[in-house]
Amino acid sequence: MNVLVCISHVPDTTSKINFVENNTKFNTGGVQYIINPNDEFGLTRAIWLKEKQGAQIHVVHVGSAMADPTLRKCLAIGADKAFRIDTPAIDGGAVAKELAAFVTANSYDLIIAGRESIDYNGSMVPGMLAGLLDIPFIPNCVGLEINGNEAVAEREMDGGREKLKGTLPIVIGGQKGLVEESDLKIPNMRGIMQARQKPFEVIAPQQASAATQDVLYEKPAPKADVKLVPADDIDQLIELLHKEANVI
Amino acid sequence: MSVLLFAETENNTLKRNAAEVASYAAALAKSLNTNSLAVAFNADNAQDLGQYGISKVYNIINAPEQFDANVYAHALSQYISNTNATHIVVSSSADAKFLAPLLAAKNNAAYVPNAVALPNKLEPLTVKRTAYTNKAFVHTELDAEINIIGVGNNSFGTVEQFVDCVVENDSPEHTASNLDQVSMSKETGKATIADADVVVSGGRGLKGPENWHLIEDLADVLNAATACSKPVSDMGWRSHDEHVGQTGKPVSTNLYIAIGISGAIQHLAGVNASKVKVVINNDPEAPFFKAADYGIVGDAFEVVPALTEKLKAFKAQS
Ligand SMILES: Cc1cc2nc3c(=O)[nH]c(=O)nc-3n(C[C@H](O)[C@H](O)[C@H](O)COP(=O)(O)OP(=O)(O)OC[C@H]3O[C@@H](n4cnc5c(N)ncnc54)[C@H](O)[C@@H]3O)c2cc1C
C-alpha cells in the first residue's frame, strides 16, 4: 500500500502573530514552525499502517525550503520518502492542484491530509484534492481502518459521528482521534541519522494558478477589560448579559 | 449573475444556520443588484427562507436522506450552471466544510471559509475572514468566475426581511455516492456546539465527572450545548465530542461560559470567535480573564448553582 501524507508547515500556536509591509505579509521573524498538528496525527496513523499492515509512507509539502526541517522530522519519525513541490503555497486551491498532479503521476492508495491547517483553518486542501481527483473524501476523521482495498473511516460532524466506507484510493482529512497525543512520536537519534539517508526530492511545480489572494491582514481590536462581577451579586451578571450584551 | 445559497437541512427541516446564511446571501444579492436563490435538499419548510429575503428555493425532493457531500456537490453544480450563479454562500458547519471544497474543485471556483462580514469590496470580491486560529483577520480577494463564501457561524446574524418565496420541488438525476454509511450516532434533541446560541464549558477546575451536573443544569436553563477543555476529555470525564479548542471543535457562539478553565492559548484559539465570553474561575490570575467580557472570581461549586437558580427565575419572568 502506498500512502501519501500531506504536510503543512505552520507557526506554533503560542507564536506571536504579527504582520509587516503595511500588514500585507505575515512576520515570520522569531516564529517557531511546526508540523501542522492535524497532519502529525495523520502521519502517526500512517506509520502504524506501515508497522502493522505494511505500507510505503511518502510525505509531501508544497512550499519553500523553509519547511525542509519539518519534512526531515517526518522522515525521522518513520516516513520513507519526502517530496517538496517547490512553489509558494498561495491558496488552498493552488496547493490542491499541485498535489493532484503529483498524486496522478505517482499513484497512491491512501492520501492523508490534516482536517485543517492551524494558520488559515481553511479545511480546503484535502476536499479540493479529492474533488480534483474525483475520489472519495472523509474529513474531520477520528478513526481509520484499511481492509484490503476498502477504507472504513469515522468523521466527526456537528453533534455526532458518522462511519463511512469507501474504496481506495481515498482522501482523509485527519485530526486528533486518528491517534492520540500520547501516540505522537518524538524523533530519536537513530531516526534522525536514518532520515539523512532517506530520499528527499525537490520537484518542479505545475505553476497552478491561485483563485484567491490574501491582500491585507488585520489584528482584532484590543479587547476591553473584563467586567468583573462580585461572586455574591449574580443578579448583576444576569442584568449585564441581558441588557448590555443582549445574549440572554 | 446570481447569488445561490446552500440551505442545510436535518430531518427534512431547515437547520438553524440556514437563516443566517440566507440573510447573508440576501444582503449580498442586494449589493450586487441581483436576486438570491437557494438550493435545499428535502426541506419540508423551504418557503421559510422567504423570511430572510430569499425569493426562490429549488427544493430537491429526491435527495439521499442523509447528507452526502459528493452527491450534494454534484446536484448543486447543476443549479450553479443552470442559474448562472456567480456567488455561492454556504455556512461553516462541518457538513458545509465537507461539501464546499468538493464544490469548488468541480466548478473551478474560488472558496474562502470563515467569513466574518459581507464583502467589503465587490470588484474584486474581497472578503474578511478569520486567520491564525482567530488571532487575526485576513482580507482575501476571490477572482474566479464562481466564488464560494463560507459564512462563519454567528458572524453575520439573522436579518428578517419578508419576501414572497417560490418553492420549486425538483427531482434531478443524482450521481452515485462514492461512500457508504456504515453507522451514525447523533444526539437528538440536544443543542450542539455548532448550532447552539450558548455553550457552557467546563474544565479541570470542576474536579471530576461526578460534578458535571453543575454544567448540565446551567446548560439546561440556557438551552445551551455543553463542552469541555482538552484534559477533561483526555481523562475521560467527558466524551471527546465535547472537547473544544485548537485540537477539538471550534466554537463560534453568541455566549460562551467557561467554568474552571484556565484559558490556555490552545483553548482560547478555538473559542475566541465567540461573541461574548463569561469566565467563572477562583483564580483571579487565570489567563482567561484577559480574554473574557464578563467574569466572576469565585468558587464554581458555589457560583454556578446560584447562577443556575437565578437564571431559572429570570427565564420564568421573561
Ligand atoms: C498542541 C496542543 C494542543 C492543545 N489543544 C487544546 C484544545 O484544543 N483545547 C484545550 O482546552 N486545551 C488544549 N491544549 C491544552 C491546554 O494547553 C491546557 O492544558 C488546557 O486547556 C487546560 O485545561 P483546563 O483549563 O481545563 O485545566 P487547567 O489549566 O488545570 O485549569 C483549571 C482552572 O480551574 C480553576 N479552578 C480550580 N478549582 C476551581 C473552582 N473550585 N472554581 C472555579 N475555578 C476553579 C483553576 O484556577 C484553573 O484556572 C492543548 C495543548 C497543546 C500543547
Coordinates of C-alpha atoms and ligand atoms in Angstrom, one line a residue:
Chain A
M1 CA 0.0 0.0 0.0
N2 CA 1.3 3.4 -0.9
V3 CA 0.3 6.2 1.5
L4 CA 0.9 9.9 1.0
V5 CA 0.7 12.3 3.9
C6 CA 0.4 15.9 3.0
I7 CA 2.3 18.1 5.4
S8 CA 1.7 21.7 6.1
H9 CA 4.2 23.8 8.0
V10 CA 2.6 26.3 10.4
P11 CA 3.6 28.7 13.2
D12 CA 3.3 27.1 16.6
T13 CA 0.1 28.2 18.3
T14 CA 2.0 30.0 21.0
S15 CA 3.8 32.2 18.4
K16 CA 3.2 35.9 18.4
I17 CA 1.2 36.8 15.3
N18 CA 2.4 40.0 13.6
F19 CA 2.4 41.4 10.2
V20 CA 4.8 43.6 8.2
E21 CA 4.9 45.6 4.9
N22 CA 1.7 47.6 5.8
N23 CA 0.0 44.5 7.1
T24 CA 0.3 42.6 3.8
K25 CA 2.7 39.9 5.0
F26 CA 3.0 37.6 7.9
N27 CA 6.1 38.3 10.0
T28 CA 8.0 35.1 10.2
G29 CA 10.7 36.6 12.4
G30 CA 11.2 34.7 15.6
V31 CA 8.3 32.4 14.7
Q32 CA 8.7 28.7 15.6
Y33 CA 7.4 26.5 12.9
I34 CA 6.0 23.0 13.5
I35 CA 4.2 20.2 11.6
N36 CA 0.6 21.2 11.4
P37 CA -0.8 19.2 14.4
N38 CA -3.6 17.7 12.4
D39 CA -1.1 16.4 9.8
E40 CA 1.0 14.9 12.6
F41 CA -1.9 12.8 13.8
G42 CA -2.3 11.6 10.2
L43 CA 1.4 10.8 9.8
T44 CA 1.4 8.8 13.0
R45 CA -1.6 6.8 11.9
A46 CA 0.2 6.2 8.6
I47 CA 3.2 4.9 10.4
W48 CA 1.0 2.5 12.3
L49 CA -0.3 1.2 9.0
K50 CA 3.3 0.6 7.9
E51 CA 4.2 -1.2 11.1
K52 CA 1.0 -3.3 11.3
Q53 CA 0.0 -3.9 7.7
G54 CA 3.0 -2.9 5.6
A55 CA 3.0 0.3 3.6
Q56 CA 5.3 2.8 2.0
I57 CA 4.9 6.2 3.5
H58 CA 5.6 9.3 1.5
V59 CA 5.3 12.9 2.7
V60 CA 4.8 15.9 0.5
H61 CA 4.8 19.6 1.1
V62 CA 4.0 22.4 -1.3
G63 CA 6.2 25.4 -0.4
S64 CA 9.7 26.7 0.1
A65 CA 12.9 25.2 1.6
M66 CA 11.8 26.8 4.9
A67 CA 9.8 23.6 5.5
D68 CA 12.7 21.2 4.9
P69 CA 13.5 20.7 8.6
T70 CA 9.8 19.8 9.1
L71 CA 10.0 17.2 6.3
R72 CA 13.2 15.8 7.7
K73 CA 11.4 15.4 11.0
C74 CA 8.7 13.4 9.2
L75 CA 11.4 11.1 7.8
A76 CA 13.0 10.8 11.3
I77 CA 9.7 9.6 12.8
G78 CA 9.1 7.0 10.1
A79 CA 8.2 8.3 6.7
D80 CA 10.1 6.6 3.9
K81 CA 10.5 9.4 1.4
A82 CA 9.9 13.1 1.3
F83 CA 8.9 15.4 -1.6
R84 CA 8.7 19.1 -1.7
I85 CA 6.9 20.8 -4.6
D86 CA 8.9 24.0 -4.9
T87 CA 6.4 26.8 -5.2
P88 CA 4.9 29.2 -2.7
A89 CA 1.6 28.0 -1.4
I90 CA -0.6 30.9 -2.4
D91 CA -4.0 29.4 -1.6
G92 CA -5.7 26.1 -0.8
G93 CA -6.9 25.7 -4.4
A94 CA -3.4 26.1 -5.9
V95 CA -1.9 23.7 -3.4
A96 CA -4.6 21.1 -4.1
K97 CA -3.9 21.4 -7.9
E98 CA -0.2 20.8 -7.3
L99 CA -0.9 17.8 -5.1
A100 CA -3.5 16.4 -7.6
A101 CA -0.9 16.5 -10.4
F102 CA 1.7 14.8 -8.1
V103 CA -0.8 12.1 -7.0
T104 CA -1.8 11.4 -10.6
A105 CA 1.8 10.9 -11.6
N106 CA 2.7 8.7 -8.6
S107 CA -0.4 6.7 -7.8
Y108 CA -1.3 6.4 -4.1
D109 CA -3.9 4.2 -2.3
L110 CA -4.4 6.5 0.6
I111 CA -3.9 10.2 0.9
I112 CA -4.0 11.7 4.4
A113 CA -4.0 15.4 5.0
G114 CA -5.0 17.4 8.1
R115 CA -8.6 18.4 8.9
E116 CA -7.3 22.0 8.6
S117 CA -4.1 23.9 9.0
I118 CA -3.9 26.0 12.1
D119 CA -2.8 29.1 10.2
Y120 CA -5.6 29.6 7.8
N121 CA -8.1 27.0 9.2
G122 CA -9.5 26.7 5.7
S123 CA -10.1 22.9 5.5
M124 CA -9.7 23.3 1.8
V125 CA -6.8 21.2 0.6
P126 CA -8.0 17.7 1.2
G127 CA -11.5 18.2 -0.1
M128 CA -10.3 20.1 -3.2
L129 CA -7.7 17.4 -3.8
A130 CA -10.4 14.7 -3.6
G131 CA -12.7 16.8 -5.8
L132 CA -10.0 17.2 -8.5
L133 CA -9.1 13.5 -8.4
D134 CA -12.8 12.6 -8.2
I135 CA -12.2 10.1 -5.5
P136 CA -13.9 9.7 -2.1
F137 CA -13.1 12.1 0.8
I138 CA -13.7 11.9 4.5
P139 CA -13.0 15.0 6.6
N140 CA -12.7 15.5 10.4
C141 CA -11.6 11.9 10.5
V142 CA -11.2 10.4 14.0
G143 CA -10.8 6.8 13.1
L144 CA -9.5 4.9 10.1
E145 CA -9.1 1.2 9.2
I146 CA -7.9 -0.2 5.9
N147 CA -9.0 -3.7 4.9
G148 CA -7.8 -4.7 1.5
N149 CA -8.9 -2.1 -0.9
E150 CA -11.6 -0.7 1.4
A151 CA -11.3 2.2 3.9
V152 CA -13.7 2.5 6.9
A153 CA -13.4 5.9 8.5
E154 CA -15.3 7.8 11.1
R155 CA -15.9 11.5 10.8
E156 CA -16.9 14.0 13.5
M157 CA -19.9 16.0 12.5
D158 CA -21.9 18.6 14.3
G159 CA -23.4 16.8 17.2
G160 CA -22.3 13.3 16.4
R161 CA -20.2 10.9 14.4
E162 CA -20.7 9.1 11.1
K163 CA -18.8 6.0 10.0
L164 CA -18.3 5.8 6.2
K165 CA -16.9 3.1 3.9
G166 CA -15.2 3.7 0.6
T167 CA -13.0 2.0 -2.0
L168 CA -9.3 3.1 -2.2
P169 CA -7.9 5.4 -3.3
I170 CA -9.4 7.8 -0.8
V171 CA -8.5 11.2 0.8
I172 CA -8.7 11.6 4.5
G173 CA -8.8 14.9 6.5
G174 CA -7.3 13.7 9.7
Q175 CA -7.3 15.1 13.3
K176 CA -6.8 14.1 16.9
G177 CA -8.7 10.8 17.4
L178 CA -6.9 9.1 14.4
V179 CA -4.3 8.7 17.1
E180 CA -4.0 10.4 20.5
E181 CA -1.3 12.9 21.5
S182 CA 0.4 10.3 23.7
D183 CA 0.9 8.3 20.5
L184 CA 2.8 11.0 18.7
K185 CA 6.4 10.1 18.1
I186 CA 9.4 12.2 19.1
P187 CA 12.3 11.6 16.7
N188 CA 15.1 9.7 18.4
M189 CA 18.8 9.7 17.4
R190 CA 18.6 6.6 15.3
G191 CA 15.6 8.0 13.4
I192 CA 17.4 11.3 12.8
M193 CA 20.5 9.5 11.5
Q194 CA 18.4 7.3 9.2
A195 CA 16.5 10.3 7.9
R196 CA 19.7 11.7 6.5
Q197 CA 19.9 8.6 4.2
K198 CA 16.3 8.7 3.1
P199 CA 15.3 10.1 -0.3
F200 CA 14.2 13.7 -0.3
E201 CA 13.2 15.1 -3.7
V202 CA 12.5 18.7 -4.6
I203 CA 10.3 18.8 -7.6
A204 CA 9.2 21.4 -10.0
P205 CA 5.7 22.8 -9.7
Q206 CA 2.9 22.8 -12.3
Q207 CA 2.6 26.5 -11.7
A208 CA -1.1 26.0 -10.8
S209 CA -2.9 29.3 -10.6
A210 CA -4.5 30.6 -7.4
A211 CA -8.1 31.8 -7.4
T212 CA -7.7 33.8 -4.2
Q213 CA -5.2 36.2 -2.8
D214 CA -4.7 37.4 0.7
V215 CA -4.3 41.2 0.4
L216 CA -4.4 42.6 3.9
Y217 CA -4.1 41.3 7.5
E218 CA -5.7 42.8 10.5
K219 CA -5.4 42.2 14.2
P220 CA -8.5 42.0 16.3
A221 CA -9.3 45.3 18.1
P222 CA -7.7 45.3 21.6
K223 CA -10.2 43.9 24.0
A224 CA -11.8 46.0 26.6
D225 CA -11.0 44.9 30.1
V226 CA -13.2 42.2 31.6
K227 CA -16.0 43.4 33.7
L228 CA -15.8 41.6 37.0
V229 CA -18.9 41.0 39.0
P230 CA -18.7 40.1 42.7
A231 CA -19.5 36.4 43.3
D232 CA -22.3 37.4 45.6
D233 CA -24.0 39.7 43.1
I234 CA -25.1 37.3 40.4
D235 CA -28.1 39.4 39.5
Q236 CA -25.7 42.0 38.2
L237 CA -24.2 39.4 35.8
I238 CA -27.7 38.4 34.5
E239 CA -28.6 42.1 34.1
L240 CA -25.4 42.7 32.1
L241 CA -25.9 39.6 29.9
H242 CA -29.5 40.6 29.3
K243 CA -29.3 44.4 28.8
E244 CA -25.7 45.1 27.8
A245 CA -24.6 42.1 25.9
N246 CA -28.0 41.0 24.7
V247 CA -27.2 37.4 24.8
I248 CA -29.8 36.0 27.2
Chain B
M1 CA -25.1 36.8 -12.3
S2 CA -27.0 35.5 -9.2
V3 CA -26.4 34.6 -5.6
L4 CA -27.1 31.0 -4.7
L5 CA -27.1 29.6 -1.2
F6 CA -26.9 26.1 0.1
A7 CA -29.6 25.8 2.8
E8 CA -28.8 22.9 5.1
T9 CA -31.4 20.5 6.4
E10 CA -31.7 17.9 9.0
N11 CA -34.7 15.5 9.3
N12 CA -36.4 17.3 6.4
T13 CA -36.3 20.6 8.2
L14 CA -34.0 23.6 7.5
K15 CA -31.2 23.8 10.0
R16 CA -30.9 26.9 12.2
N17 CA -27.9 28.1 10.3
A18 CA -29.9 28.3 7.1
A19 CA -31.4 31.6 8.4
E20 CA -28.0 33.2 8.9
V21 CA -26.7 32.0 5.5
A22 CA -29.9 33.2 3.8
S23 CA -29.7 36.6 5.5
Y24 CA -26.1 36.9 4.3
A25 CA -27.0 35.8 0.7
A26 CA -29.9 38.2 0.5
A27 CA -27.8 41.1 1.7
L28 CA -25.0 40.2 -0.8
A29 CA -27.6 39.9 -3.6
K30 CA -28.9 43.3 -2.8
S31 CA -25.5 44.9 -3.0
L32 CA -25.0 43.2 -6.4
N33 CA -28.4 44.2 -7.6
T34 CA -29.4 40.6 -8.3
N35 CA -31.6 38.0 -6.7
S36 CA -30.8 35.4 -4.3
L37 CA -31.8 31.8 -4.8
A38 CA -31.4 28.8 -2.6
V39 CA -31.0 25.1 -3.1
A40 CA -32.2 22.9 -0.3
F41 CA -32.4 19.1 0.0
N42 CA -35.6 17.5 1.3
A43 CA -36.7 20.7 3.1
D44 CA -40.4 20.5 4.1
N45 CA -40.3 24.1 5.2
A46 CA -38.3 25.5 2.3
Q47 CA -40.6 28.5 2.0
D48 CA -39.4 29.8 5.4
L49 CA -36.4 31.1 3.6
G50 CA -38.7 33.9 2.4
Q51 CA -38.5 35.4 5.9
Y52 CA -34.8 36.1 5.2
G53 CA -35.1 37.7 1.8
I54 CA -34.9 34.6 -0.4
S55 CA -37.3 34.7 -3.4
K56 CA -36.8 31.3 -4.9
V57 CA -35.9 27.9 -3.5
Y58 CA -35.1 24.9 -5.5
N59 CA -36.0 22.1 -3.2
I60 CA -34.6 18.7 -4.2
I61 CA -37.1 16.2 -3.0
N62 CA -35.4 13.0 -4.2
A63 CA -32.1 13.5 -2.4
P64 CA -30.5 10.8 -0.3
E65 CA -32.0 11.0 3.2
Q66 CA -28.6 11.6 4.8
F67 CA -26.3 14.4 3.8
D68 CA -23.9 13.1 1.2
A69 CA -21.2 15.6 0.3
N70 CA -20.4 14.3 -3.1
V71 CA -24.0 13.7 -4.3
Y72 CA -25.0 17.1 -3.0
A73 CA -22.0 18.8 -4.6
H74 CA -22.9 17.3 -8.0
A75 CA -26.5 18.4 -7.6
L76 CA -25.5 21.9 -6.5
S77 CA -23.2 22.2 -9.5
Q78 CA -26.1 21.7 -11.9
Y79 CA -28.0 24.5 -10.2
I80 CA -24.9 26.7 -10.3
S81 CA -24.7 26.4 -14.1
N82 CA -28.5 26.5 -14.7
T83 CA -28.9 29.7 -12.8
N84 CA -25.6 31.3 -13.8
A85 CA -24.8 31.6 -10.2
T86 CA -21.6 33.6 -9.6
H87 CA -21.7 33.9 -5.8
I88 CA -22.3 30.8 -3.7
V89 CA -23.0 31.2 0.0
V90 CA -22.6 28.3 2.5
S91 CA -22.3 28.0 6.3
S92 CA -19.2 26.9 8.2
S93 CA -20.8 23.8 9.6
A94 CA -18.9 20.5 9.5
D95 CA -21.2 19.5 6.6
A96 CA -20.6 22.7 4.7
K97 CA -16.9 22.5 5.1
F98 CA -17.1 18.9 3.8
L99 CA -19.1 20.0 0.7
A100 CA -17.6 23.4 -0.2
P101 CA -14.1 22.2 -1.2
L102 CA -15.6 19.5 -3.4
L103 CA -17.9 22.1 -5.0
A104 CA -15.0 24.4 -5.5
A105 CA -13.0 21.7 -7.3
K106 CA -15.9 20.7 -9.5
N107 CA -16.6 24.3 -10.6
N108 CA -13.1 25.6 -10.7
A109 CA -14.3 28.1 -8.1
A110 CA -12.6 30.3 -5.5
Y111 CA -13.6 29.4 -2.0
V112 CA -13.0 31.2 1.3
P113 CA -14.4 29.8 4.6
N114 CA -14.9 31.6 8.0
A115 CA -16.1 34.9 6.5
V116 CA -17.0 37.4 9.3
A117 CA -18.8 40.1 7.3
L118 CA -20.3 40.9 3.9
P119 CA -17.6 41.5 1.3
N120 CA -16.1 44.9 1.8
K121 CA -15.5 45.2 -1.9
L122 CA -17.3 43.7 -4.8
E123 CA -14.7 44.3 -7.5
P124 CA -12.5 42.4 -6.9
L125 CA -14.7 40.5 -4.5
T126 CA -12.9 40.9 -1.1
V127 CA -14.0 39.1 2.0
K128 CA -12.7 39.4 5.5
R129 CA -12.2 36.1 7.3
T130 CA -10.5 34.8 10.4
A131 CA -6.9 33.5 10.2
Y132 CA -4.3 32.1 12.5
T133 CA -6.9 30.4 14.6
N134 CA -8.8 33.6 15.4
K135 CA -5.7 35.6 16.3
A136 CA -6.0 37.7 13.2
F137 CA -8.2 38.5 10.2
V138 CA -7.3 38.5 6.6
H139 CA -8.9 40.2 3.6
T140 CA -9.0 37.8 0.7
E141 CA -9.7 38.6 -2.9
L142 CA -11.6 36.0 -4.8
D143 CA -11.2 36.2 -8.6
A144 CA -12.8 33.2 -10.2
E145 CA -16.0 33.2 -12.2
I146 CA -17.7 31.3 -9.4
N147 CA -16.8 32.4 -5.9
I148 CA -17.9 30.5 -2.8
I149 CA -18.1 32.2 0.6
G150 CA -18.4 30.2 3.8
V151 CA -20.1 32.4 6.5
G152 CA -18.6 31.9 10.0
N153 CA -21.2 30.8 12.5
N154 CA -22.9 33.7 14.2
S155 CA -20.7 36.2 12.5
F156 CA -23.4 37.9 10.4
G157 CA -26.6 37.1 12.4
T158 CA -30.1 36.7 11.0
V159 CA -31.9 39.6 9.4
E160 CA -35.6 39.2 9.0
Q161 CA -36.9 40.6 5.7
F162 CA -40.1 39.0 4.4
V163 CA -40.4 38.4 0.6
D164 CA -42.6 36.2 -1.4
C165 CA -40.8 32.9 -1.8
V166 CA -41.4 30.5 -4.6
V167 CA -40.5 26.9 -3.9
E168 CA -39.9 24.6 -6.9
N169 CA -39.8 21.0 -5.9
D170 CA -37.3 19.2 -8.2
S171 CA -36.2 15.6 -8.7
P172 CA -32.9 15.8 -10.6
E173 CA -30.8 12.9 -11.5
H174 CA -28.2 12.2 -8.9
T175 CA -24.7 11.0 -9.3
A176 CA -23.9 7.7 -7.4
S177 CA -22.4 8.1 -4.0
N178 CA -18.8 7.2 -3.6
L179 CA -19.1 6.4 0.2
D180 CA -21.5 4.1 2.1
Q181 CA -22.7 4.9 5.5
V182 CA -21.8 2.2 8.0
S183 CA -23.3 3.8 11.0
M184 CA -24.2 7.1 12.6
S185 CA -24.5 8.3 16.1
K186 CA -26.1 11.6 16.8
E187 CA -27.5 13.1 19.9
T188 CA -31.0 14.1 19.1
G189 CA -32.9 16.9 20.7
K190 CA -29.8 18.3 22.3
A191 CA -28.2 21.6 21.3
T192 CA -24.9 21.0 19.5
I193 CA -21.7 23.0 19.9
A194 CA -22.0 24.1 16.3
D195 CA -25.6 25.2 16.4
A196 CA -26.3 26.4 19.9
D197 CA -26.5 30.1 20.8
V198 CA -24.9 29.4 24.1
V199 CA -22.2 26.9 25.1
V200 CA -21.4 26.1 28.7
S201 CA -18.0 24.6 29.1
G202 CA -16.2 23.0 32.0
G203 CA -12.5 22.5 32.8
R204 CA -10.3 20.7 35.2
G205 CA -11.4 23.1 37.9
L206 CA -14.6 21.0 38.3
K207 CA -12.5 18.3 39.9
G208 CA -14.3 15.2 38.4
P209 CA -17.0 13.9 36.2
E210 CA -19.4 13.5 39.1
N211 CA -19.7 17.3 39.3
W212 CA -20.8 17.8 35.7
H213 CA -24.4 18.2 36.8
L214 CA -23.3 21.8 37.6
I215 CA -22.5 22.3 33.9
E216 CA -25.5 20.4 32.7
D217 CA -28.1 22.2 34.9
L218 CA -26.8 25.6 33.8
A219 CA -26.8 24.5 30.2
D220 CA -30.4 23.2 30.5
V221 CA -31.7 26.6 31.7
L222 CA -30.0 28.4 28.8
N223 CA -30.8 25.7 26.2
A224 CA -27.1 25.5 25.7
A225 CA -24.7 22.9 24.4
T226 CA -22.1 21.5 26.8
A227 CA -18.4 21.5 26.1
C228 CA -15.1 20.9 27.9
S229 CA -11.4 21.6 27.9
K230 CA -9.0 19.1 26.5
P231 CA -7.7 17.5 29.7
V232 CA -11.3 16.8 30.7
S233 CA -11.9 14.7 27.6
D234 CA -8.4 13.2 27.8
M235 CA -9.1 12.0 31.3
G236 CA -12.4 10.5 30.1
W237 CA -14.5 12.8 32.3
R238 CA -16.4 13.8 29.2
S239 CA -16.6 12.4 25.7
H240 CA -14.1 13.6 23.1
D241 CA -17.1 15.1 21.1
E242 CA -17.3 17.8 23.8
H243 CA -13.6 18.8 23.5
V244 CA -13.2 22.3 22.2
G245 CA -10.2 24.3 21.3
Q246 CA -7.4 24.2 18.8
T247 CA -7.4 20.4 18.5
G248 CA -11.0 20.0 19.3
K249 CA -14.2 21.5 17.9
P250 CA -14.2 25.2 17.1
V251 CA -16.8 27.3 19.0
S252 CA -18.3 30.5 17.5
T253 CA -21.3 31.1 19.6
N254 CA -23.1 34.1 20.9
L255 CA -22.3 33.3 24.6
Y256 CA -19.5 31.1 25.8
I257 CA -19.4 30.4 29.6
A258 CA -16.1 28.9 30.7
I259 CA -16.2 27.4 34.2
G260 CA -12.9 26.2 35.9
I261 CA -11.0 26.6 32.6
S262 CA -7.7 28.5 32.9
G263 CA -7.7 29.9 29.3
A264 CA -4.6 28.3 27.8
I265 CA -3.7 29.7 24.4
Q266 CA -4.7 26.5 22.7
H267 CA -8.1 26.6 24.4
L268 CA -8.7 30.2 23.5
A269 CA -7.6 29.7 19.9
G270 CA -10.7 27.5 19.4
V271 CA -13.3 29.5 21.3
N272 CA -12.2 33.2 20.7
A273 CA -14.6 33.6 17.8
S274 CA -17.5 33.5 20.3
K275 CA -19.1 36.9 20.7
V276 CA -19.4 37.2 24.5
K277 CA -17.3 35.2 26.9
V278 CA -18.1 34.8 30.6
V279 CA -15.5 33.2 32.9
I280 CA -16.0 31.7 36.3
N281 CA -12.7 30.8 38.0
N282 CA -11.5 31.0 41.6
D283 CA -8.0 32.3 40.5
P284 CA -8.1 36.0 39.7
E285 CA -4.8 35.5 37.7
A286 CA -6.3 32.9 35.4
P287 CA -5.4 34.0 31.8
F288 CA -8.9 33.5 30.6
F289 CA -10.0 36.7 32.4
K290 CA -7.9 38.7 29.9
A291 CA -9.9 37.2 27.0
A292 CA -13.3 37.5 28.7
D293 CA -16.0 40.1 28.6
Y294 CA -17.5 39.3 32.0
G295 CA -16.1 37.4 34.9
I296 CA -16.7 36.2 38.4
V297 CA -13.8 35.4 40.6
G298 CA -15.2 32.7 42.8
D299 CA -15.6 29.0 43.5
A300 CA -17.5 27.3 40.8
F301 CA -19.2 25.0 43.3
E302 CA -20.9 28.0 44.9
V303 CA -21.3 30.4 41.9
V304 CA -22.6 28.0 39.3
P305 CA -25.6 26.6 41.3
A306 CA -26.5 30.1 42.3
L307 CA -26.3 31.3 38.7
T308 CA -28.5 28.4 37.6
E309 CA -31.1 29.2 40.2
K310 CA -31.1 33.0 39.4
L311 CA -31.3 32.3 35.7
K312 CA -34.3 30.0 36.2
A313 CA -36.1 32.8 38.0
F314 CA -35.1 35.2 35.3
K315 CA -36.3 32.9 32.5
A316 CA -39.6 32.3 34.2
Q317 CA -40.3 36.0 34.3
S318 CA -39.2 36.9 30.8
Ligands
LIG1 C1 -0.6 21.2 20.9 C2 -1.6 21.4 22.0 C3 -3.0 21.5 21.7 C4 -3.9 21.7 22.7 N1 -5.2 21.8 22.3 C5 -6.1 22.1 23.3 C6 -7.5 22.3 23.0 O1 -7.9 22.1 21.8 N2 -8.4 22.6 23.9 C7 -8.0 22.8 25.2 O2 -8.9 23.0 26.1 N3 -6.7 22.6 25.6 C8 -5.8 22.3 24.6 N4 -4.5 22.1 25.0 C9 -4.2 22.1 26.4 C10 -4.0 23.5 27.0 O3 -2.7 23.9 26.9 C11 -4.4 23.4 28.5 O4 -3.6 22.5 29.2 C12 -5.8 23.1 28.8 O5 -6.7 23.9 28.1 C13 -6.1 23.3 30.3 O6 -7.4 22.8 30.6 P1 -8.2 23.4 31.9 O7 -8.3 24.9 31.7 O8 -9.4 22.6 32.0 O9 -7.3 23.0 33.1 P2 -6.3 23.9 34.0 O10 -5.3 24.6 33.2 O11 -5.8 22.9 35.0 O12 -7.2 24.9 34.6 C14 -8.2 24.7 35.6 C15 -8.7 26.0 36.1 O13 -9.8 25.8 37.0 C16 -9.7 26.7 38.0 N5 -10.3 26.2 39.2 C17 -9.9 25.2 40.1 N6 -10.8 25.0 41.1 C18 -11.8 25.8 40.8 C19 -13.0 26.1 41.5 N7 -13.4 25.4 42.6 N8 -13.9 27.0 41.0 C20 -13.5 27.7 39.9 N9 -12.4 27.5 39.2 C21 -11.5 26.6 39.7 C22 -8.2 27.0 38.2 O14 -8.0 28.2 38.8 C23 -7.7 26.9 36.8 O15 -7.6 28.1 36.2 C24 -3.5 21.9 24.0 C25 -2.1 21.8 24.3 C26 -1.2 21.6 23.4 C27 0.2 21.6 23.7

